[in-house]
GROMACS .gro file of N, CA and C in nm:
model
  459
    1UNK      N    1  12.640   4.317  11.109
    1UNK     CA    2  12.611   4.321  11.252
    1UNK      C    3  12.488   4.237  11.280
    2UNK      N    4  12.501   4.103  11.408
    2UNK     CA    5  12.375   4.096  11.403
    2UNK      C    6  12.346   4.103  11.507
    3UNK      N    7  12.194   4.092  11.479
    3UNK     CA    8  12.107   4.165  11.626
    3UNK      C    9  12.050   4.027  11.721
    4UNK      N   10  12.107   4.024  11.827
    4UNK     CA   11  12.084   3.896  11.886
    4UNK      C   12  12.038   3.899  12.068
    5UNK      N   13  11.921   3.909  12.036
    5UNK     CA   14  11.869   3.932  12.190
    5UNK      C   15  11.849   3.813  12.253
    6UNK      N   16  11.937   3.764  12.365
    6UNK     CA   17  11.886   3.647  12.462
    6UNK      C   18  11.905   3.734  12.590
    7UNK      N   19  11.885   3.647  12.690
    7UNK     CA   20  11.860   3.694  12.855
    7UNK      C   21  11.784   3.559  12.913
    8UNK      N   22  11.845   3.581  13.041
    8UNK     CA   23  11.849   3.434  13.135
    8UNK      C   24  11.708   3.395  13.107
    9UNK      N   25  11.663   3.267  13.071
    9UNK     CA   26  11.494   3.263  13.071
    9UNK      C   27  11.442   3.261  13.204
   10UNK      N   28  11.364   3.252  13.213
   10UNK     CA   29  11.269   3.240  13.363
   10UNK      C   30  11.227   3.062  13.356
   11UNK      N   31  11.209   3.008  13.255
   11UNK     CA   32  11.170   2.902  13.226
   11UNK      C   33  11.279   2.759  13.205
   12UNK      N   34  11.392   2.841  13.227
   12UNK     CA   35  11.545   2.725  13.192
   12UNK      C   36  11.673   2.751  13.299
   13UNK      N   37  11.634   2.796  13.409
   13UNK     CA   38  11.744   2.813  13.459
   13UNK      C   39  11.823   2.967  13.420
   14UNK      N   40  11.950   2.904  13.428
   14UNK     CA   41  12.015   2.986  13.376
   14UNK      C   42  12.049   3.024  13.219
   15UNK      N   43  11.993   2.907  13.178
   15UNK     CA   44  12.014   2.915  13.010
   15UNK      C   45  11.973   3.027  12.922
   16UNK      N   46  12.028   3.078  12.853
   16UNK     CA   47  11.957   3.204  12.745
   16UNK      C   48  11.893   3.189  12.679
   17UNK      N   49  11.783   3.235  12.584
   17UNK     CA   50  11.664   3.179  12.511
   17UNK      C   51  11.667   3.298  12.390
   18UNK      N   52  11.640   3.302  12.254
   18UNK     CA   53  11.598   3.411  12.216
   18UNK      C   54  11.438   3.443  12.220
   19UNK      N   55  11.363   3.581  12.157
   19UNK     CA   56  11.264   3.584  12.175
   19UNK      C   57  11.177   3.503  12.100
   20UNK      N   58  11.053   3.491  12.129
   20UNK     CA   59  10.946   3.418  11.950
   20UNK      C   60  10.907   3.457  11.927
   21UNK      N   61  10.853   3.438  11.795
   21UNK     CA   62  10.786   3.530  11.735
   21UNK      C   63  10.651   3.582  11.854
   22UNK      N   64  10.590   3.500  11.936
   22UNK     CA   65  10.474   3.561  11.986
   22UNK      C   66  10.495   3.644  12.046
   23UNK      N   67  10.607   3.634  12.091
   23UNK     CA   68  10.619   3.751  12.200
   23UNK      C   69  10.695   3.855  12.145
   24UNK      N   70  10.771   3.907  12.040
   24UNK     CA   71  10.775   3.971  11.999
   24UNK      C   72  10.671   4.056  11.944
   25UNK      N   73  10.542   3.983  11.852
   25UNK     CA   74  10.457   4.024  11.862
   25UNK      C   75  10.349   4.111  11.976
   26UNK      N   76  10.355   3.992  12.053
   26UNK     CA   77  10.308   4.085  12.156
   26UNK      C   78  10.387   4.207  12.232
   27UNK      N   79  10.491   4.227  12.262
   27UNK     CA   80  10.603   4.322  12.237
   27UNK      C   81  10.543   4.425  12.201
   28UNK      N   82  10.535   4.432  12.054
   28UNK     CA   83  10.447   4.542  11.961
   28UNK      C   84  10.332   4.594  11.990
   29UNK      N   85  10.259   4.530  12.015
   29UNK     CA   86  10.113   4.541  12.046
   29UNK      C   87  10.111   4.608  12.171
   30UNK      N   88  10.206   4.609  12.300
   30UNK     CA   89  10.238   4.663  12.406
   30UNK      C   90  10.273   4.797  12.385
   31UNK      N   91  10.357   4.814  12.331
   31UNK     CA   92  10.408   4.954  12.240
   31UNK      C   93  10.277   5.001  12.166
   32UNK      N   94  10.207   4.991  12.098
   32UNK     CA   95  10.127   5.030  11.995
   32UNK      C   96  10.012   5.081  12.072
   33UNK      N   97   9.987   4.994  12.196
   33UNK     CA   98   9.872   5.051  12.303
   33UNK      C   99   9.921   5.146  12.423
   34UNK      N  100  10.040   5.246  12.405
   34UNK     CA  101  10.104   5.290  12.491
   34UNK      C  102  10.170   5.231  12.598
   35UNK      N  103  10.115   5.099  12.612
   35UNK     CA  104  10.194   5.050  12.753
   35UNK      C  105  10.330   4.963  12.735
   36UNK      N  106  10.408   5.033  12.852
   36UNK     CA  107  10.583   4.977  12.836
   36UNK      C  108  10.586   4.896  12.947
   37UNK      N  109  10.479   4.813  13.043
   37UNK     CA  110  10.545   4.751  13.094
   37UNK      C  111  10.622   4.631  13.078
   38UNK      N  112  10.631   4.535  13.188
   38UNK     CA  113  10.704   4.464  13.134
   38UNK      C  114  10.601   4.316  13.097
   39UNK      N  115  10.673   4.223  13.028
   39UNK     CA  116  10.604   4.119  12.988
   39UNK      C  117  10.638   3.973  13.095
   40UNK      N  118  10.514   3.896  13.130
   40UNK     CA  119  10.594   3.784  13.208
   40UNK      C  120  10.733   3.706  13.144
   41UNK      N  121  10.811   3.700  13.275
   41UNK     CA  122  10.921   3.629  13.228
   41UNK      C  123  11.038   3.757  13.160
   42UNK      N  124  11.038   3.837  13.126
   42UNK     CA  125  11.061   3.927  13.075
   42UNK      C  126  11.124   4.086  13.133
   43UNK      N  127  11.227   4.126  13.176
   43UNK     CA  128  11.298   4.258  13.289
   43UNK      C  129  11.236   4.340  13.168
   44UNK      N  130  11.217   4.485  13.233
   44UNK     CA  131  11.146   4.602  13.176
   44UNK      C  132  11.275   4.614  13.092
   45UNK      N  133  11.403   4.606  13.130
   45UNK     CA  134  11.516   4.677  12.978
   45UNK      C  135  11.526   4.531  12.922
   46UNK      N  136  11.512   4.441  12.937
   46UNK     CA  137  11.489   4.325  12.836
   46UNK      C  138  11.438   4.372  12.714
   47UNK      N  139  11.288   4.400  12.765
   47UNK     CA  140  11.151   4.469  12.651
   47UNK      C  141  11.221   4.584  12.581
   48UNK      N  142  11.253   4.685  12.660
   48UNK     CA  143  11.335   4.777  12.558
   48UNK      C  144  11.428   4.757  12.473
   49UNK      N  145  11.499   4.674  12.515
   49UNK     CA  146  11.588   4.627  12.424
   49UNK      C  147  11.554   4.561  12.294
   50UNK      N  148  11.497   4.489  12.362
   50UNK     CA  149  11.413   4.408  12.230
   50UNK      C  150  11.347   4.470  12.099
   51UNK      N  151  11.262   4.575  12.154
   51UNK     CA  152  11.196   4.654  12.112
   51UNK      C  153  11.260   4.759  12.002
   52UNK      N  154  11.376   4.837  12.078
   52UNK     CA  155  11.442   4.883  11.982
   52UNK      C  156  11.506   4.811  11.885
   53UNK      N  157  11.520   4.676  11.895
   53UNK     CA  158  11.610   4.629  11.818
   53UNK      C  159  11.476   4.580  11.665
   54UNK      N  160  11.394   4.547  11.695
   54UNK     CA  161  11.260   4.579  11.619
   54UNK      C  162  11.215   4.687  11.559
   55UNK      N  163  11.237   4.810  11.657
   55UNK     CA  164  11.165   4.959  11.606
   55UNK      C  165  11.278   4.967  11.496
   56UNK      N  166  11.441   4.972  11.519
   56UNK     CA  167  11.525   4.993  11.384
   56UNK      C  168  11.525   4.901  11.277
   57UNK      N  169  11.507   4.803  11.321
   57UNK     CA  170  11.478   4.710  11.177
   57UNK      C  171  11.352   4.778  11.094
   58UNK      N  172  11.257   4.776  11.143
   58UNK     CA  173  11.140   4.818  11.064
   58UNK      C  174  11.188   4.943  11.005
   59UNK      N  175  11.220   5.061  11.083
   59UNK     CA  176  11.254   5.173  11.011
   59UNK      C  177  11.413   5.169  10.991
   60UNK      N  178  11.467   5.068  10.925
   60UNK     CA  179  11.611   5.085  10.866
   60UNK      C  180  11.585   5.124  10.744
   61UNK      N  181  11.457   5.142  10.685
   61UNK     CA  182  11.431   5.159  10.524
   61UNK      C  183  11.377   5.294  10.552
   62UNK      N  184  11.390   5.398  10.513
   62UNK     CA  185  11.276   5.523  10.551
   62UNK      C  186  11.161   5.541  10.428
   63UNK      N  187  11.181   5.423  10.386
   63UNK     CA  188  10.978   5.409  10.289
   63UNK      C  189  10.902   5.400  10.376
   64UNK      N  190  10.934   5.293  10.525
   64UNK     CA  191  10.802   5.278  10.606
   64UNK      C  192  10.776   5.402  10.628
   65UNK      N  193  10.839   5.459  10.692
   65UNK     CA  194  10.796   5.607  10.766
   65UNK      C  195  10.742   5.694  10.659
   66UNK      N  196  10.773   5.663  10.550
   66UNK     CA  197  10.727   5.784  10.410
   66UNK      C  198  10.583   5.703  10.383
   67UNK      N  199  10.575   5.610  10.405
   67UNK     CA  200  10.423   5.487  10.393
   67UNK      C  201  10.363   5.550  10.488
   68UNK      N  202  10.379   5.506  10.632
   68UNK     CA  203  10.306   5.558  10.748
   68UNK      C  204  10.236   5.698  10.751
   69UNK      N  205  10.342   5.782  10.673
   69UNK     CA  206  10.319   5.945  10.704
   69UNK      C  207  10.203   5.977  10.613
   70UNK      N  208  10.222   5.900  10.459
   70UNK     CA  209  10.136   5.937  10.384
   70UNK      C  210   9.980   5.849  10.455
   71UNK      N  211   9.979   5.762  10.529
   71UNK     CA  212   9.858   5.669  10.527
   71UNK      C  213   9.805   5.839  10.631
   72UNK      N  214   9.880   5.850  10.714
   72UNK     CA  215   9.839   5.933  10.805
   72UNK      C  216   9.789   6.106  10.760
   73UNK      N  217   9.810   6.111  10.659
   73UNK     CA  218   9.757   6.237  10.580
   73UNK      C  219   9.638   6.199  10.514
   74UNK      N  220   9.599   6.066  10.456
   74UNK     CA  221   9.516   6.041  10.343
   74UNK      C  222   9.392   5.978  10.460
   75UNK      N  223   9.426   5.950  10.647
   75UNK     CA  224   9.322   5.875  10.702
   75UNK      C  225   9.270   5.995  10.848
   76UNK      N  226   9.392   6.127  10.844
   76UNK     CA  227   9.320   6.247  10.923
   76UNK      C  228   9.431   6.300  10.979
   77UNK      N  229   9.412   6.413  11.058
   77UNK     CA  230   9.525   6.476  11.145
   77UNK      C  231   9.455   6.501  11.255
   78UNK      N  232   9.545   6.528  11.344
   78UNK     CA  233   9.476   6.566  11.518
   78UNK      C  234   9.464   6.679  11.491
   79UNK      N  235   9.441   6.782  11.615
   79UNK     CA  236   9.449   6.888  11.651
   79UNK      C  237   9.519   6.965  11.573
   80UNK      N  238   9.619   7.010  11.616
   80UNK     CA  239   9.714   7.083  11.596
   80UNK      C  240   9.793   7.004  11.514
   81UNK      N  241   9.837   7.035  11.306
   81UNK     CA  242   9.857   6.947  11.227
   81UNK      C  243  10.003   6.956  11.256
   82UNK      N  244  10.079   6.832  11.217
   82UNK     CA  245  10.238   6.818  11.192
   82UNK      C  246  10.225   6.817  11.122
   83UNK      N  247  10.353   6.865  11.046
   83UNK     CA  248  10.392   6.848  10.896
   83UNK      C  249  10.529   6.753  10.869
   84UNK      N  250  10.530   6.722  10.763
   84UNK     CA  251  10.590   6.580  10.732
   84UNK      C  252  10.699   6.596  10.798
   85UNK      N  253  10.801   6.695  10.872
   85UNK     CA  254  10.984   6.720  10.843
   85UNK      C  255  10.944   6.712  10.983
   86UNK      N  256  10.816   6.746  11.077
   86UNK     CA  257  10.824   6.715  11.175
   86UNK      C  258  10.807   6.555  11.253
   87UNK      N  259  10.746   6.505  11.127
   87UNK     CA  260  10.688   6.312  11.184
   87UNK      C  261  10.809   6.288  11.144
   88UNK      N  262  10.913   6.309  11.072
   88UNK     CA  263  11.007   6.264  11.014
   88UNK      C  264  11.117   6.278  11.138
   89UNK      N  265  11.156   6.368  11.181
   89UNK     CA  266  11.213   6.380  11.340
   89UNK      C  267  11.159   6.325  11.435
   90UNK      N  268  11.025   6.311  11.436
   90UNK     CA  269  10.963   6.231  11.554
   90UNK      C  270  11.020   6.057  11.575
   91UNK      N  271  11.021   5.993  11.444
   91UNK     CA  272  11.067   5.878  11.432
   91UNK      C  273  11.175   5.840  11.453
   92UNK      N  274  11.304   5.956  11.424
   92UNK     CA  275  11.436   5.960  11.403
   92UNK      C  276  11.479   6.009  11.504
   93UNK      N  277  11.444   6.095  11.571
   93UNK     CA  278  11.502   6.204  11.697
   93UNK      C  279  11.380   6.211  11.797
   94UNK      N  280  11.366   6.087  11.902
   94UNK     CA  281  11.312   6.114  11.923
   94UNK      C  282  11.295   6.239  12.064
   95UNK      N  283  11.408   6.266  12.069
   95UNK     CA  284  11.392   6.403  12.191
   95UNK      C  285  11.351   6.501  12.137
   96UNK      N  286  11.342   6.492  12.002
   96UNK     CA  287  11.269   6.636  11.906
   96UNK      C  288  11.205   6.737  11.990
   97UNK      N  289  11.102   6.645  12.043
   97UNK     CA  290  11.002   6.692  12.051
   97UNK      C  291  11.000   6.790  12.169
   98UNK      N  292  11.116   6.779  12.300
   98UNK     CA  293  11.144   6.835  12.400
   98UNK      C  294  11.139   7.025  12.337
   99UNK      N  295  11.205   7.034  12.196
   99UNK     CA  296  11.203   7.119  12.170
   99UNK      C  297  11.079   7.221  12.070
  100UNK      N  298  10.937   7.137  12.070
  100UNK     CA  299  10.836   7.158  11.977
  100UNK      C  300  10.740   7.262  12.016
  101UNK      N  301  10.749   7.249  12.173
  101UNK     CA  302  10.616   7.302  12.253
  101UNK      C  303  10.501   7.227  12.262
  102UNK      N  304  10.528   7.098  12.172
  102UNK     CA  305  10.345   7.009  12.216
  102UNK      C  306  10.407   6.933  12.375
  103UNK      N  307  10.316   6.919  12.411
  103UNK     CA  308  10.311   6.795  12.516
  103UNK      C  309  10.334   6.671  12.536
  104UNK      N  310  10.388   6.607  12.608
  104UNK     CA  311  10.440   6.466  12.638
  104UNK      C  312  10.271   6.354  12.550
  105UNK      N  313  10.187   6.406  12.661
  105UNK     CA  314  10.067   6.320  12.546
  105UNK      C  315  10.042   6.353  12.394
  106UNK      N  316  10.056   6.468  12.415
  106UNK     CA  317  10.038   6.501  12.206
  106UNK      C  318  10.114   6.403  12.151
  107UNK      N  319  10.302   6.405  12.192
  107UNK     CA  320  10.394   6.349  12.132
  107UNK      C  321  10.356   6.177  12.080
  108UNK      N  322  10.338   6.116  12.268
  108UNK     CA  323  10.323   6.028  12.226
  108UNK      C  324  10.200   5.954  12.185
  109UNK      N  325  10.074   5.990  12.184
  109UNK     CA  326   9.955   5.963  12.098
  109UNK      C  327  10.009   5.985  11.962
  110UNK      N  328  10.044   6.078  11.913
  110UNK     CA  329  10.095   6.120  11.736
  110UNK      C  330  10.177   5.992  11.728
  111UNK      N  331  10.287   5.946  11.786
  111UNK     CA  332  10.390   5.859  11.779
  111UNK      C  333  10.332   5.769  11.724
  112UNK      N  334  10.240   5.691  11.842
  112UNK     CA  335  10.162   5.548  11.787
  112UNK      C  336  10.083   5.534  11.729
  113UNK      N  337  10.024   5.709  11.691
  113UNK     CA  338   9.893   5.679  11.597
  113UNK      C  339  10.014   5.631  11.444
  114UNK      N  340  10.116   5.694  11.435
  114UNK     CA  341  10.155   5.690  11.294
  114UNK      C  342  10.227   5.564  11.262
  115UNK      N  343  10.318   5.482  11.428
  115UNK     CA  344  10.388   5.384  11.377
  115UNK      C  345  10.292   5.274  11.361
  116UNK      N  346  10.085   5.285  11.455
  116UNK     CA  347  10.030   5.182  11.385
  116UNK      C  348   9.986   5.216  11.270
  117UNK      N  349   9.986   5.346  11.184
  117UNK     CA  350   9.970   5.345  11.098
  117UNK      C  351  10.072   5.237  10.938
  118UNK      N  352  10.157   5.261  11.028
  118UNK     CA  353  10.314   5.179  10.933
  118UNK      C  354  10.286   5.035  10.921
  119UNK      N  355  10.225   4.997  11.054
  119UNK     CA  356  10.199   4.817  11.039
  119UNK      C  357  10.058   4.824  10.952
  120UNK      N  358   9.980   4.920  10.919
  120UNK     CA  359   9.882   4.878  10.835
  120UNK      C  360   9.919   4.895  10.699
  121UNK      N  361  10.018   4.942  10.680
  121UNK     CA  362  10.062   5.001  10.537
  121UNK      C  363  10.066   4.875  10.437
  122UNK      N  364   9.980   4.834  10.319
  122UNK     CA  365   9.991   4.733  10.269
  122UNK      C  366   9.934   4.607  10.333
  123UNK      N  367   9.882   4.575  10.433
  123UNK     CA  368   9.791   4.505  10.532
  123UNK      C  369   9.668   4.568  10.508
  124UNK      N  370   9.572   4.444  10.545
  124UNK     CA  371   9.444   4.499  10.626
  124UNK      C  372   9.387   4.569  10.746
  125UNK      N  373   9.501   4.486  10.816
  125UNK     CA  374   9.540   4.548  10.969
  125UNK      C  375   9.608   4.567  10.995
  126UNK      N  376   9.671   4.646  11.155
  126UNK     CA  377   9.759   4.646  11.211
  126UNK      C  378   9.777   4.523  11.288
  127UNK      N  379   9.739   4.413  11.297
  127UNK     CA  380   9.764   4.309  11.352
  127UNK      C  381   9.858   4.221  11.252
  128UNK      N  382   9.777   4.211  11.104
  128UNK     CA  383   9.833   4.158  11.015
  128UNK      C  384   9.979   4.224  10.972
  129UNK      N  385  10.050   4.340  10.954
  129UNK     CA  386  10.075   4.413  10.947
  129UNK      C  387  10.199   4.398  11.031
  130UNK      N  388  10.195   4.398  11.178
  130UNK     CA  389  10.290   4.363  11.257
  130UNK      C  390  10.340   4.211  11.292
  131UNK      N  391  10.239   4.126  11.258
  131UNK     CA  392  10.302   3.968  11.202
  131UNK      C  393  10.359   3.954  11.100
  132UNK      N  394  10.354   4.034  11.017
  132UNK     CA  395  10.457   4.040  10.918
  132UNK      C  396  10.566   4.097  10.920
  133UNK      N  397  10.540   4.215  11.018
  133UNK     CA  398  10.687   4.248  11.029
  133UNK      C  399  10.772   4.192  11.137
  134UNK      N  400  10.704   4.035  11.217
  134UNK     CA  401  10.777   4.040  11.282
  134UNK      C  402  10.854   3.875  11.277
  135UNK      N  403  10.767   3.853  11.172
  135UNK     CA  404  10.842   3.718  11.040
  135UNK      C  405  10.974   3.795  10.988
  136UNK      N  406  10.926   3.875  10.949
  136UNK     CA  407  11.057   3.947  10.868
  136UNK      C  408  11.167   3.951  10.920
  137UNK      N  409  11.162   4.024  11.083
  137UNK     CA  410  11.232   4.020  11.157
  137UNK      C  411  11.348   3.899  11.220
  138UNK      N  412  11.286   3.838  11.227
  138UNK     CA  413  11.343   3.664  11.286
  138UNK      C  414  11.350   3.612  11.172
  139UNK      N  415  11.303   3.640  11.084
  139UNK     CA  416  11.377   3.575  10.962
  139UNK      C  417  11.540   3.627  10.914
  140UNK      N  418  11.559   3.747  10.982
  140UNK     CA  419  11.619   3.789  10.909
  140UNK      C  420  11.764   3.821  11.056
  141UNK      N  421  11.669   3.790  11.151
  141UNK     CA  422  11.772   3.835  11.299
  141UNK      C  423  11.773   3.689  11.386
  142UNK      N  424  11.720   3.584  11.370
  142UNK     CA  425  11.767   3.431  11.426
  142UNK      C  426  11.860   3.356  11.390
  143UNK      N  427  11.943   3.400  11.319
  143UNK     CA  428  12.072   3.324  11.353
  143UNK      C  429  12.168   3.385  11.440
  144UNK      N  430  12.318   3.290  11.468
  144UNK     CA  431  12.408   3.332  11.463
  144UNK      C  432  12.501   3.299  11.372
  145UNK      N  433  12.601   3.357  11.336
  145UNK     CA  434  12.687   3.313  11.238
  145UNK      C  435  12.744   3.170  11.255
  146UNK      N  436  12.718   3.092  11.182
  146UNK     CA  437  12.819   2.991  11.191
  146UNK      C  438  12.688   2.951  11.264
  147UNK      N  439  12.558   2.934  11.275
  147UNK     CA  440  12.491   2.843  11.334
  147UNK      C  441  12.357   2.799  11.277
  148UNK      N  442  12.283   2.746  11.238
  148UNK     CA  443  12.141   2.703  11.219
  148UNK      C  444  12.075   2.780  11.231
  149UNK      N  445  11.982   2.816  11.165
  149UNK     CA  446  11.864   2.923  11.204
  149UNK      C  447  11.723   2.841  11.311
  150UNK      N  448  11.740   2.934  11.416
  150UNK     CA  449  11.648   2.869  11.509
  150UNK      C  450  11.519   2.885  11.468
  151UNK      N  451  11.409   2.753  11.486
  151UNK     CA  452  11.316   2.750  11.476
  151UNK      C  453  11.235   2.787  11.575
  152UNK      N  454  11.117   2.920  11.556
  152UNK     CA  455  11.050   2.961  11.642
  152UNK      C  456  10.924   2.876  11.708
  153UNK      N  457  10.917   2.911  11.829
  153UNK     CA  458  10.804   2.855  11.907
  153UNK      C  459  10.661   2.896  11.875
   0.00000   0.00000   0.00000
């Protein structure tokens, strides 16, 4: 199956474009700082789309999340501690939480503290961290079959 996000550009007419790496990146970084809006050039379910199609690649392996969870035990816990079977639903399900009793902010502060924990996993940073995963990504999601692998902007 491959994962192939275009949408009308803002910059070509009507022509379709896929994403680049920068903006995918930045994508992430949007997510990682809580904010979903949208990006120039860019419809708010564009970004989602995109996004998910990123959030499952990264966690198609469940080491990241077993990486992330442990960085997140060995660097602190909030308040009120989760335990692993619960970060483990948080990532996977995420309506879990409708049924936990924490709060919409608990949920999603815990969320991004742990998935930037995942881009630091093996990085220095979470900057470094999410440029790598998002090489990985387009390395691995810019083609189409039967076509050239596009070179990013």
């Amino acid at each position: 199956m491959w994962l192939w996000t275009t949408v009308k550009s803002p910059f070509k007419g009507n022509q379709s474009r896929p994403w680049t790496e920068k903006e995918s990146e930045t994508l992430i970084n949007l997510h990682i700082n809580c904010e979903l809006g949208r990006m120039q050039g860019w419809s708010r379910e564009d970004c989602e789309r995109h996004w998910k199609e990123l959030y499952f690649s990264l966690f198609n392996d469940e080491r990241c999340v077993a990486d992330a969870i442990d960085a997140y035990y060995e660097n602190g816990k909030t308040s009120r501690d989760w335990d692993k079977w619960e970060i483990q639903r948080l990532f996977f399900d995420p309506d879990f939480c409708k049924t936990t009793g924490r709060t919409k902010k608990e949920y999603t502060v815990h969320f991004y503290t742990i998935l930037g924990m995942n881009f630091q996993t093996e990085h220095t940073s979470i900057k470094e961290g999410i440029s790598a995963a998002v090489k990985a990504y387009h390395a691995n999601h810019t083609s189409k079959p039967g076509t050239e692998k596009l070179k990013q902007e």
